Short mmCIF file of C-alpha atoms in Angstrom, two decimals:
data_model
loop_
_atom_site.label_atom_id
_atom_site.label_comp_id
_atom_site.label_asym_id
_atom_site.label_seq_id
_atom_site.Cartn_x
_atom_site.Cartn_y
_atom_site.Cartn_z
CA UNK A 1 100.93 68.04 100.35
CA UNK A 2 97.54 70.58 100.15
CA UNK A 3 99.08 74.36 101.83
CA UNK A 4 97.71 76.50 104.42
CA UNK A 5 96.87 79.99 103.36
CA UNK A 6 95.39 82.97 104.84
CA UNK A 7 93.45 85.47 103.05
CA UNK A 8 91.99 89.00 103.64
CA UNK A 9 93.14 89.52 106.52
CA UNK A 10 92.51 93.15 107.33
CA UNK A 11 94.60 94.90 110.55
CA UNK A 12 94.75 98.72 110.47
CA UNK A 13 97.90 100.27 110.43
CA UNK A 14 98.77 100.84 114.09
CA UNK A 15 98.46 96.53 113.72
CA UNK A 16 95.07 95.38 115.22
CA UNK A 17 93.02 93.02 113.77
CA UNK A 18 90.05 93.78 115.70
CA UNK A 19 89.00 97.11 118.15
CA UNK A 20 88.12 96.79 121.25
CA UNK A 21 84.85 95.39 122.83
CA UNK A 22 83.62 93.16 120.98
CA UNK A 23 80.27 92.12 121.52
CA UNK A 24 76.79 90.73 119.34
CA UNK A 25 76.50 93.71 118.21
CA UNK A 26 80.22 94.61 116.81
CA UNK A 27 81.77 91.43 116.24
CA UNK A 28 85.20 93.99 115.64
CA UNK A 29 83.76 96.40 118.49
CA UNK A 30 85.08 99.92 118.39
CA UNK A 31 86.57 98.95 114.43
CA UNK A 32 82.93 98.57 113.22
CA UNK A 33 83.28 97.77 109.24
CA UNK A 34 86.66 99.66 108.70
CA UNK A 35 88.77 97.09 107.94
CA UNK A 36 87.20 94.93 106.22
CA UNK A 37 84.33 97.62 104.05
CA UNK A 38 87.59 97.09 101.58
CA UNK A 39 86.52 94.00 101.11
CA UNK A 40 82.68 94.53 100.50
CA UNK A 41 83.76 97.39 98.48
CA UNK A 42 84.88 95.85 95.98
CA UNK A 43 82.19 93.04 93.56
CA UNK A 44 83.66 90.37 94.80
CA UNK A 45 82.34 91.05 98.73
CA UNK A 46 79.26 92.65 97.05
CA UNK A 47 78.05 89.12 95.39
CA UNK A 48 78.90 87.89 99.36
CA UNK A 49 76.38 90.05 100.23
CA UNK A 50 73.78 89.36 97.52
CA UNK A 51 74.50 85.51 98.03
CA UNK A 52 74.12 85.83 101.70
CA UNK A 53 71.35 87.97 100.93
CA UNK A 54 69.48 85.79 98.43
CA UNK A 55 69.01 89.04 96.43
CA UNK A 56 71.17 91.49 95.24
CA UNK A 57 72.04 94.30 97.43
CA UNK A 58 71.31 97.45 96.31
CA UNK A 59 72.55 100.02 99.66
CA UNK A 60 75.88 97.58 99.01
CA UNK A 61 76.48 98.68 95.61
CA UNK A 62 76.08 102.32 96.56
CA UNK A 63 79.65 102.55 97.35
CA UNK A 64 82.35 101.92 94.82
CA UNK A 65 85.12 99.60 95.30
CA UNK A 66 88.61 98.74 94.43
CA UNK A 67 87.21 97.11 90.91
CA UNK A 68 90.97 95.68 89.97
CA UNK A 69 93.28 95.29 92.82
CA UNK A 70 91.83 94.16 95.25
CA UNK A 71 89.63 92.49 93.51
CA UNK A 72 92.01 90.59 92.37
CA UNK A 73 93.46 89.54 96.31
CA UNK A 74 89.93 89.20 97.05
CA UNK A 75 88.93 86.62 94.79
CA UNK A 76 91.27 84.34 95.89
CA UNK A 77 89.62 83.17 98.80
CA UNK A 78 87.70 80.64 97.30
CA UNK A 79 89.89 79.22 95.40
CA UNK A 80 91.37 75.37 95.52
CA UNK A 81 89.97 75.70 99.18
CA UNK A 82 89.27 72.55 100.57
CA UNK A 83 88.14 73.80 104.31
CA UNK A 84 88.77 76.37 107.27
CA UNK A 85 90.12 76.51 110.94
CA UNK A 86 88.86 79.57 112.30
CA UNK A 87 89.73 80.55 115.84
CA UNK A 88 87.00 80.38 119.02
CA UNK A 89 86.88 84.68 118.31
CA UNK A 90 85.27 84.26 114.53
CA UNK A 91 83.07 82.57 115.34
CA UNK A 92 80.59 84.23 117.98
CA UNK A 93 80.53 87.11 120.43
CA UNK A 94 82.49 86.44 123.72
CA UNK A 95 80.31 83.21 125.95
CA UNK A 96 78.94 82.07 122.26
CA UNK A 97 79.92 77.97 123.74
CA UNK A 98 77.00 79.46 126.30
CA UNK A 99 74.30 79.49 123.89
CA UNK A 100 72.96 75.83 122.30
CA UNK A 101 71.43 77.37 119.63
CA UNK A 102 74.27 80.08 118.29
CA UNK A 103 74.65 79.29 114.32
CA UNK A 104 77.56 81.61 113.12
CA UNK A 105 77.34 85.03 112.46
CA UNK A 106 76.40 84.13 108.96
CA UNK A 107 73.00 82.79 108.74
CA UNK A 108 71.99 79.96 107.03
CA UNK A 109 73.68 79.96 104.48
CA UNK A 110 77.56 80.60 105.16
CA UNK A 111 80.19 81.48 103.03
CA UNK A 112 82.44 79.07 103.94
CA UNK A 113 81.41 75.87 101.52
CA UNK A 114 83.43 73.16 102.78
CA UNK A 115 83.69 72.24 106.44
CA UNK A 116 85.61 74.30 108.86
CA UNK A 117 87.10 73.06 112.65
CA UNK A 118 86.29 75.34 114.75
CA UNK A 119 89.28 75.94 117.63
CA UNK A 120 87.28 75.25 121.01
CA UNK A 121 87.28 74.30 124.26
CA UNK A 122 83.67 73.73 124.49
CA UNK A 123 83.39 70.64 121.60
CA UNK A 124 79.39 70.42 120.56
CA UNK A 125 78.28 67.59 117.68
CA UNK A 126 79.13 68.79 114.49
CA UNK A 127 76.67 71.78 112.38
CA UNK A 128 75.56 70.96 108.80
CA UNK A 129 74.26 74.00 107.31
CA UNK A 130 73.33 75.18 103.71
CA UNK A 131 75.65 75.57 100.80
CA UNK A 132 78.24 73.25 102.26
CA UNK A 133 78.88 74.18 105.58
CA UNK A 134 79.66 71.95 107.92
CA UNK A 135 80.76 73.32 111.47
CA UNK A 136 83.11 71.09 113.71
CA UNK A 137 84.76 71.76 116.92
CA UNK A 138 87.52 70.74 118.52
CA UNK A 139 89.61 71.45 120.81
CA UNK A 140 92.56 70.95 119.18
CA UNK A 141 96.41 72.31 118.71
CA UNK A 142 96.84 73.51 115.75
CA UNK A 143 99.16 70.87 114.45
CA UNK A 144 96.05 68.95 115.22
CA UNK A 145 93.40 70.30 114.13
CA UNK A 146 95.68 70.91 111.22
CA UNK A 147 96.02 67.09 110.07
CA UNK A 148 92.25 67.03 111.23
CA UNK A 149 92.12 69.16 108.40
CA UNK A 150 93.76 68.64 105.68
CA UNK A 151 91.97 65.04 105.56
CA UNK A 152 88.74 67.01 104.48
CA UNK A 153 90.61 69.05 101.96
CA UNK A 154 91.69 65.87 100.45
CA UNK A 155 94.19 67.54 97.63
CA UNK A 156 92.82 71.19 98.02
CA UNK A 157 94.15 73.26 101.03
CA UNK A 158 93.14 73.87 104.15
CA UNK A 159 92.73 77.78 104.99
CA UNK A 160 93.34 79.56 108.54
CA UNK A 161 91.03 81.92 109.14
CA UNK A 162 91.71 83.92 112.28
CA UNK A 163 91.22 86.34 114.55
CA UNK A 164 94.62 87.60 115.55
CA UNK A 165 94.98 84.84 118.15
CA UNK A 166 94.89 82.08 116.23
CA UNK A 167 96.65 83.01 113.46
CA UNK A 168 99.98 83.99 115.22
CA UNK A 169 99.41 80.76 116.80
CA UNK A 170 99.69 78.92 113.35
CA UNK A 171 102.91 81.12 112.15
CA UNK A 172 104.76 80.60 115.62
CA UNK A 173 104.36 77.34 114.62
CA UNK A 174 106.28 77.01 111.12
CA UNK A 175 102.43 76.08 109.70
CA UNK A 176 101.86 79.18 107.09
CA UNK A 177 102.80 78.77 103.87
CA UNK A 178 100.87 81.83 102.35
CA UNK A 179 99.66 84.74 103.26
CA UNK A 180 98.13 87.58 102.44
CA UNK A 181 97.35 90.94 105.12
CA UNK A 182 95.22 93.61 104.17
CA UNK A 183 96.29 97.27 106.02
CA UNK A 184 94.08 99.51 106.42
CA UNK A 185 94.56 102.93 107.33
CA UNK A 186 93.40 103.82 109.76
CA UNK A 187 94.16 103.85 113.11
CA UNK A 188 92.38 102.09 115.93
CA UNK A 189 94.60 102.67 118.59
CA UNK A 190 92.91 99.77 120.71
CA UNK A 191 91.87 96.20 120.59
CA UNK A 192 93.95 92.71 119.52
CA UNK A 193 97.49 93.10 118.02
CA UNK A 194 98.44 91.24 115.79
CA UNK A 195 101.91 91.08 114.99
CA UNK A 196 103.20 90.55 119.24
CA UNK A 197 105.73 87.74 119.06
CA UNK A 198 106.44 87.38 115.78
CA UNK A 199 109.62 89.36 115.52
CA UNK A 200 112.04 88.61 112.46
CA UNK A 201 109.03 86.38 111.02
CA UNK A 202 110.14 87.86 107.37
CA UNK A 203 113.38 85.71 107.72
CA UNK A 204 111.10 82.24 106.76
CA UNK A 205 108.64 84.65 104.03
CA UNK A 206 108.96 86.12 100.60
CA UNK A 207 107.60 89.69 101.71
CA UNK A 208 105.77 91.90 99.10
CA UNK A 209 103.60 94.99 99.49
CA UNK A 210 101.52 96.68 96.85
CA UNK A 211 99.81 99.45 97.17
CA UNK A 212 96.05 99.74 95.33
CA UNK A 213 93.91 102.70 94.63
CA UNK A 214 91.66 102.19 96.86
CA UNK A 215 93.58 103.57 100.11
CA UNK A 216 95.27 100.01 101.75
CA UNK A 217 97.88 98.20 100.94
CA UNK A 218 97.89 93.94 100.59
CA UNK A 219 100.42 92.18 101.91
CA UNK A 220 101.81 88.59 101.00
CA UNK A 221 103.83 86.58 102.89
CA UNK A 222 105.15 83.58 100.83
CA UNK A 223 106.91 81.36 103.20
CA UNK A 224 110.58 81.08 101.56
CA UNK B 1 103.24 130.95 107.27
CA UNK B 2 105.76 128.07 107.05
CA UNK B 3 104.70 124.26 107.56
CA UNK B 4 106.11 121.38 109.45
CA UNK B 5 107.26 118.71 108.04
CA UNK B 6 108.34 114.73 108.41
CA UNK B 7 110.40 112.91 106.03
CA UNK B 8 112.39 109.77 106.49
CA UNK B 9 110.16 108.16 109.22
CA UNK B 10 111.67 105.22 108.69
CA UNK B 11 109.12 102.34 110.66
CA UNK B 12 109.42 98.11 110.95
CA UNK B 13 105.68 96.58 109.78
CA UNK B 14 104.55 96.43 113.65
CA UNK B 15 104.97 99.90 114.21
CA UNK B 16 108.99 99.84 116.08
CA UNK B 17 110.68 102.92 114.53
CA UNK B 18 113.57 101.82 116.54
CA UNK B 19 114.71 98.70 118.07
CA UNK B 20 115.91 97.70 121.85
CA UNK B 21 119.11 98.12 123.48
CA UNK B 22 119.94 101.87 121.86
CA UNK B 23 123.39 102.67 122.45
CA UNK B 24 126.79 104.41 121.18
CA UNK B 25 127.91 101.05 119.11
CA UNK B 26 124.03 100.35 117.78
CA UNK B 27 122.48 104.06 117.63
CA UNK B 28 119.03 102.04 116.56
CA UNK B 29 118.80 98.80 118.61
CA UNK B 30 118.30 95.35 117.92
CA UNK B 31 117.15 96.46 114.59
CA UNK B 32 120.69 97.78 113.88
CA UNK B 33 120.46 99.49 109.95
CA UNK B 34 117.74 97.71 108.75
CA UNK B 35 114.72 100.76 109.37
CA UNK B 36 117.03 103.07 107.33
CA UNK B 37 118.76 100.19 104.42
CA UNK B 38 116.04 101.44 101.58
CA UNK B 39 117.75 105.39 102.33
CA UNK B 40 120.58 104.89 102.03
CA UNK B 41 120.52 102.12 99.11
CA UNK B 42 118.43 105.18 97.32
CA UNK B 43 121.24 107.39 95.51
CA UNK B 44 120.17 110.96 97.98
CA UNK B 45 121.28 108.14 100.63
CA UNK B 46 124.80 107.21 98.73
CA UNK B 47 124.96 111.25 98.66
CA UNK B 48 125.10 111.60 101.81
CA UNK B 49 127.19 109.79 102.39
CA UNK B 50 129.87 110.28 100.17
CA UNK B 51 129.46 113.30 101.74
CA UNK B 52 129.74 112.70 105.06
CA UNK B 53 132.75 110.44 104.29
CA UNK B 54 134.29 113.49 102.24
CA UNK B 55 134.92 111.61 99.37
CA UNK B 56 132.94 108.65 97.12
CA UNK B 57 131.67 105.79 99.06
CA UNK B 58 131.85 102.92 97.36
CA UNK B 59 130.65 99.79 99.92
CA UNK B 60 128.03 102.15 99.67
CA UNK B 61 127.11 101.83 96.22
CA UNK B 62 127.77 97.67 96.19
CA UNK B 63 123.60 97.69 96.95
CA UNK B 64 121.34 98.79 94.36
CA UNK B 65 118.59 100.90 96.38
CA UNK B 66 115.35 102.36 95.07
CA UNK B 67 116.26 105.23 92.26
CA UNK B 68 112.72 106.11 91.21
CA UNK B 69 110.37 106.04 93.92
CA UNK B 70 112.35 105.62 96.79
CA UNK B 71 114.17 108.42 95.40
CA UNK B 72 111.68 110.96 94.46
CA UNK B 73 110.20 110.40 98.12
CA UNK B 74 113.87 110.89 99.95
CA UNK B 75 115.16 113.53 98.43
CA UNK B 76 112.15 116.83 99.80
CA UNK B 77 114.06 116.15 103.07
CA UNK B 78 115.93 119.25 102.76
CA UNK B 79 113.75 121.02 99.84
CA UNK B 80 113.03 124.02 101.65
CA UNK B 81 113.74 123.28 104.94
CA UNK B 82 114.44 126.43 106.82
CA UNK B 83 115.27 123.91 110.13
CA UNK B 84 114.75 121.11 112.36
CA UNK B 85 113.95 119.97 115.86
CA UNK B 86 114.60 116.59 117.12
CA UNK B 87 114.25 115.37 120.39
CA UNK B 88 117.47 114.58 123.36
CA UNK B 89 117.43 110.84 122.11
CA UNK B 90 117.70 111.46 118.55
CA UNK B 91 121.14 113.43 119.16
CA UNK B 92 122.71 111.02 120.77
CA UNK B 93 123.01 107.36 122.65
CA UNK B 94 121.70 107.28 126.37
CA UNK B 95 123.45 109.36 128.87
CA UNK B 96 124.30 112.13 126.28
CA UNK B 97 124.05 114.80 128.20
CA UNK B 98 126.77 113.56 130.65
CA UNK B 99 129.53 114.15 127.84
CA UNK B 100 130.55 117.67 127.51
CA UNK B 101 132.37 116.53 124.64
CA UNK B 102 129.53 114.59 122.23
CA UNK B 103 129.20 116.36 119.61
CA UNK B 104 126.28 114.51 118.06
CA UNK B 105 126.50 110.86 115.47
CA UNK B 106 127.34 113.29 112.05
CA UNK B 107 130.77 114.54 112.32
CA UNK B 108 131.92 117.39 111.90
CA UNK B 109 129.81 117.57 109.13
CA UNK B 110 125.75 117.32 109.91
CA UNK B 111 123.40 115.92 107.37
CA UNK B 112 121.06 118.94 108.84
CA UNK B 113 123.43 122.20 106.96
CA UNK B 114 120.59 124.59 109.13
CA UNK B 115 119.50 125.62 112.94
CA UNK B 116 118.48 122.49 114.96
CA UNK B 117 117.28 122.79 118.09
CA UNK B 118 117.78 119.65 120.62
CA UNK B 119 114.62 119.29 123.12
CA UNK B 120 116.39 118.39 125.67
CA UNK B 121 115.84 119.09 129.72
CA UNK B 122 120.23 119.84 129.76
CA UNK B 123 120.06 123.05 127.68
CA UNK B 124 124.01 123.49 126.68
CA UNK B 125 125.58 126.10 124.76
CA UNK B 126 125.14 126.77 121.28
CA UNK B 127 127.33 124.38 119.41
CA UNK B 128 128.55 125.41 115.75
CA UNK B 129 129.40 122.63 113.40
CA UNK B 130 130.51 122.56 109.69
CA UNK B 131 128.32 122.80 106.56
CA UNK B 132 125.90 125.59 108.54
CA UNK B 133 124.54 123.40 111.03
CA UNK B 134 124.54 125.24 114.63
CA UNK B 135 122.91 122.30 117.76
CA UNK B 136 120.62 124.57 119.97
CA UNK B 137 120.25 122.48 122.91
CA UNK B 138 116.32 123.63 124.35
CA UNK B 139 114.02 123.23 127.38
CA UNK B 140 110.70 123.34 125.75
CA UNK B 141 107.56 122.85 125.18
CA UNK B 142 106.49 121.35 121.42
CA UNK B 143 104.94 124.13 120.93
CA UNK B 144 107.34 126.47 122.55
CA UNK B 145 110.12 125.17 120.50
CA UNK B 146 108.64 125.46 117.68
CA UNK B 147 108.72 129.45 117.93
CA UNK B 148 111.82 129.08 118.04
CA UNK B 149 112.34 127.24 115.56
CA UNK B 150 109.83 128.68 112.97
CA UNK B 151 111.73 132.06 113.85
CA UNK B 152 115.00 130.43 112.89
CA UNK B 153 113.66 129.17 109.44
CA UNK B 154 112.07 132.49 108.11
CA UNK B 155 110.41 131.65 105.20
CA UNK B 156 111.12 127.85 104.75
CA UNK B 157 109.28 124.89 106.41
CA UNK B 158 110.34 123.67 110.11
CA UNK B 159 111.70 120.17 109.16
CA UNK B 160 110.02 117.65 113.02
CA UNK B 161 112.91 115.43 113.29
CA UNK B 162 112.08 112.18 116.03
CA UNK B 163 112.32 110.03 118.09
CA UNK B 164 109.29 108.33 118.02
CA UNK B 165 108.38 109.89 121.01
CA UNK B 166 108.36 113.56 120.28
CA UNK B 167 107.09 112.83 116.91
CA UNK B 168 103.32 111.76 118.85
CA UNK B 169 104.04 115.01 121.25
CA UNK B 170 103.83 116.77 118.08
CA UNK B 171 101.41 114.86 116.90
CA UNK B 172 99.00 114.37 119.64
CA UNK B 173 99.64 119.00 120.06
CA UNK B 174 97.70 118.82 116.11
CA UNK B 175 101.24 120.21 115.42
CA UNK B 176 102.13 118.45 112.35
CA UNK B 177 101.48 119.38 108.35
CA UNK B 178 102.83 116.92 106.30
CA UNK B 179 104.87 112.94 107.43
CA UNK B 180 105.87 110.78 105.70
CA UNK B 181 106.19 107.44 107.37
CA UNK B 182 108.40 104.68 105.43
CA UNK B 183 107.34 100.94 106.62
CA UNK B 184 109.88 98.93 105.58
CA UNK B 185 109.27 94.56 105.45
CA UNK B 186 110.51 93.31 109.00
CA UNK B 187 109.10 92.67 112.18
CA UNK B 188 111.44 92.95 115.13
CA UNK B 189 108.94 92.40 118.20
CA UNK B 190 109.89 94.90 120.47
CA UNK B 191 112.05 98.34 120.67
CA UNK B 192 109.93 101.66 120.91
CA UNK B 193 106.06 101.62 118.97
CA UNK B 194 105.27 104.97 117.28
CA UNK B 195 101.00 104.65 117.26
CA UNK B 196 100.41 104.37 119.90
CA UNK B 197 98.35 106.95 121.75
CA UNK B 198 96.86 107.99 117.63
CA UNK B 199 93.53 107.04 117.74
CA UNK B 200 92.10 107.90 114.43
CA UNK B 201 95.23 110.06 113.70
CA UNK B 202 93.58 109.54 109.33
CA UNK B 203 90.30 111.99 110.74
CA UNK B 204 92.71 114.64 110.67
CA UNK B 205 94.69 114.15 107.78
CA UNK B 206 94.94 112.84 103.64
CA UNK B 207 96.80 110.22 103.26
CA UNK B 208 98.36 107.63 100.79
CA UNK B 209 99.98 104.67 100.61
CA UNK B 210 101.99 103.87 97.94
CA UNK B 211 104.54 100.80 97.46
CA UNK B 212 108.18 100.60 96.70
CA UNK B 213 110.29 97.86 94.34
CA UNK B 214 112.53 98.13 96.65
CA UNK B 215 109.80 96.42 98.99
CA UNK B 216 108.84 99.62 101.70
CA UNK B 217 105.86 101.32 101.14
CA UNK B 218 105.69 104.94 101.82
CA UNK B 219 102.80 106.52 103.77
CA UNK B 220 102.04 110.25 103.87
CA UNK B 221 99.57 112.02 105.58
CA UNK B 222 98.24 115.82 104.43
CA UNK B 223 96.73 118.06 107.04
CA UNK B 224 92.95 117.99 105.63
#
């Protein structure tokens, strides 16, 4: 059966997956781009930015990123993934469901290139984008959403895209096979905590940590 | 001037420095020995246990620890340290100040071998132990306690011993020069949080993380 995988899920040292005050202008609130800088500094992330801009992005090449460990982890994001499930909070700023024209943060060619199931209490018609991404809006439990996603993924794996709240729901329901978390050496102090309510999660997984020369630490959880 | 240093301060992945339900029988509450297993498994910790038992401790040799990275970090605990300041919560279980005979957790020969200042709202006479440790009980602010400790330390450094609450007070007051934190891959879910109220602490320090083959990750904060 296809596996459920989490990749490049970035948190602060104090365990926040996003900052406070998320809005259209600040998708991660006061965290800014600090949690994901490592990814966009790596070659994988620079390619993502170029692709989304439709041309090489000189600005993003200005800072040197982790070309080894970080890039090796980051690229696993796309390999063998047939679909993604994301929470409502990832698809848009608070209140996006009231904007009928909202099409996600990612422009006309989102970086998913697969069907994407958006969990929301406000379903709307499917949204077909360029490059193979189609957003499906479903009001479903984690288990129900995973059944849908597995059908769409065929033999491939299902990526669980976050944010923190939906990922915790999937973890609590025992629905995650592999999880890659990236710990970034900043203290956000406030925002949405990731680890809450997951006491003894390590008992169900093989956990490894490896630090990167870039300063971040990669954690992998593989179901025991 | 002598520096203030923190060593071997161990926390869970979700940022707890101790568990819930601390008592005489469970100094770290439901965390048990999970946060400090790495240290007692390393040669440095095994030597500590032997010294405290007055003889080699065969049981503690039964598990192999991190003889490289972990041991190198652990041994810095004693080097160049002239005194320690610890919080009341480290010296004994809740309510220890009501027990006039309480002499700390560590037996007749505690592993400090220097003057130790115990911060408490219930001062008592100094307590001279075997091996060079003397406990002084002082009702003082972090700054006042540090002045006392610096006199006692002479040219040597002052170790800030924790627990989490007093260490956060010292960090907030800008009184820590070097801090070594060890992240252990367990999720405690509850207890005393270490990182709270320290937003943007990284801006005042050079922060590095390095993972150890034992499974823990060592963090160092050096004042910028």
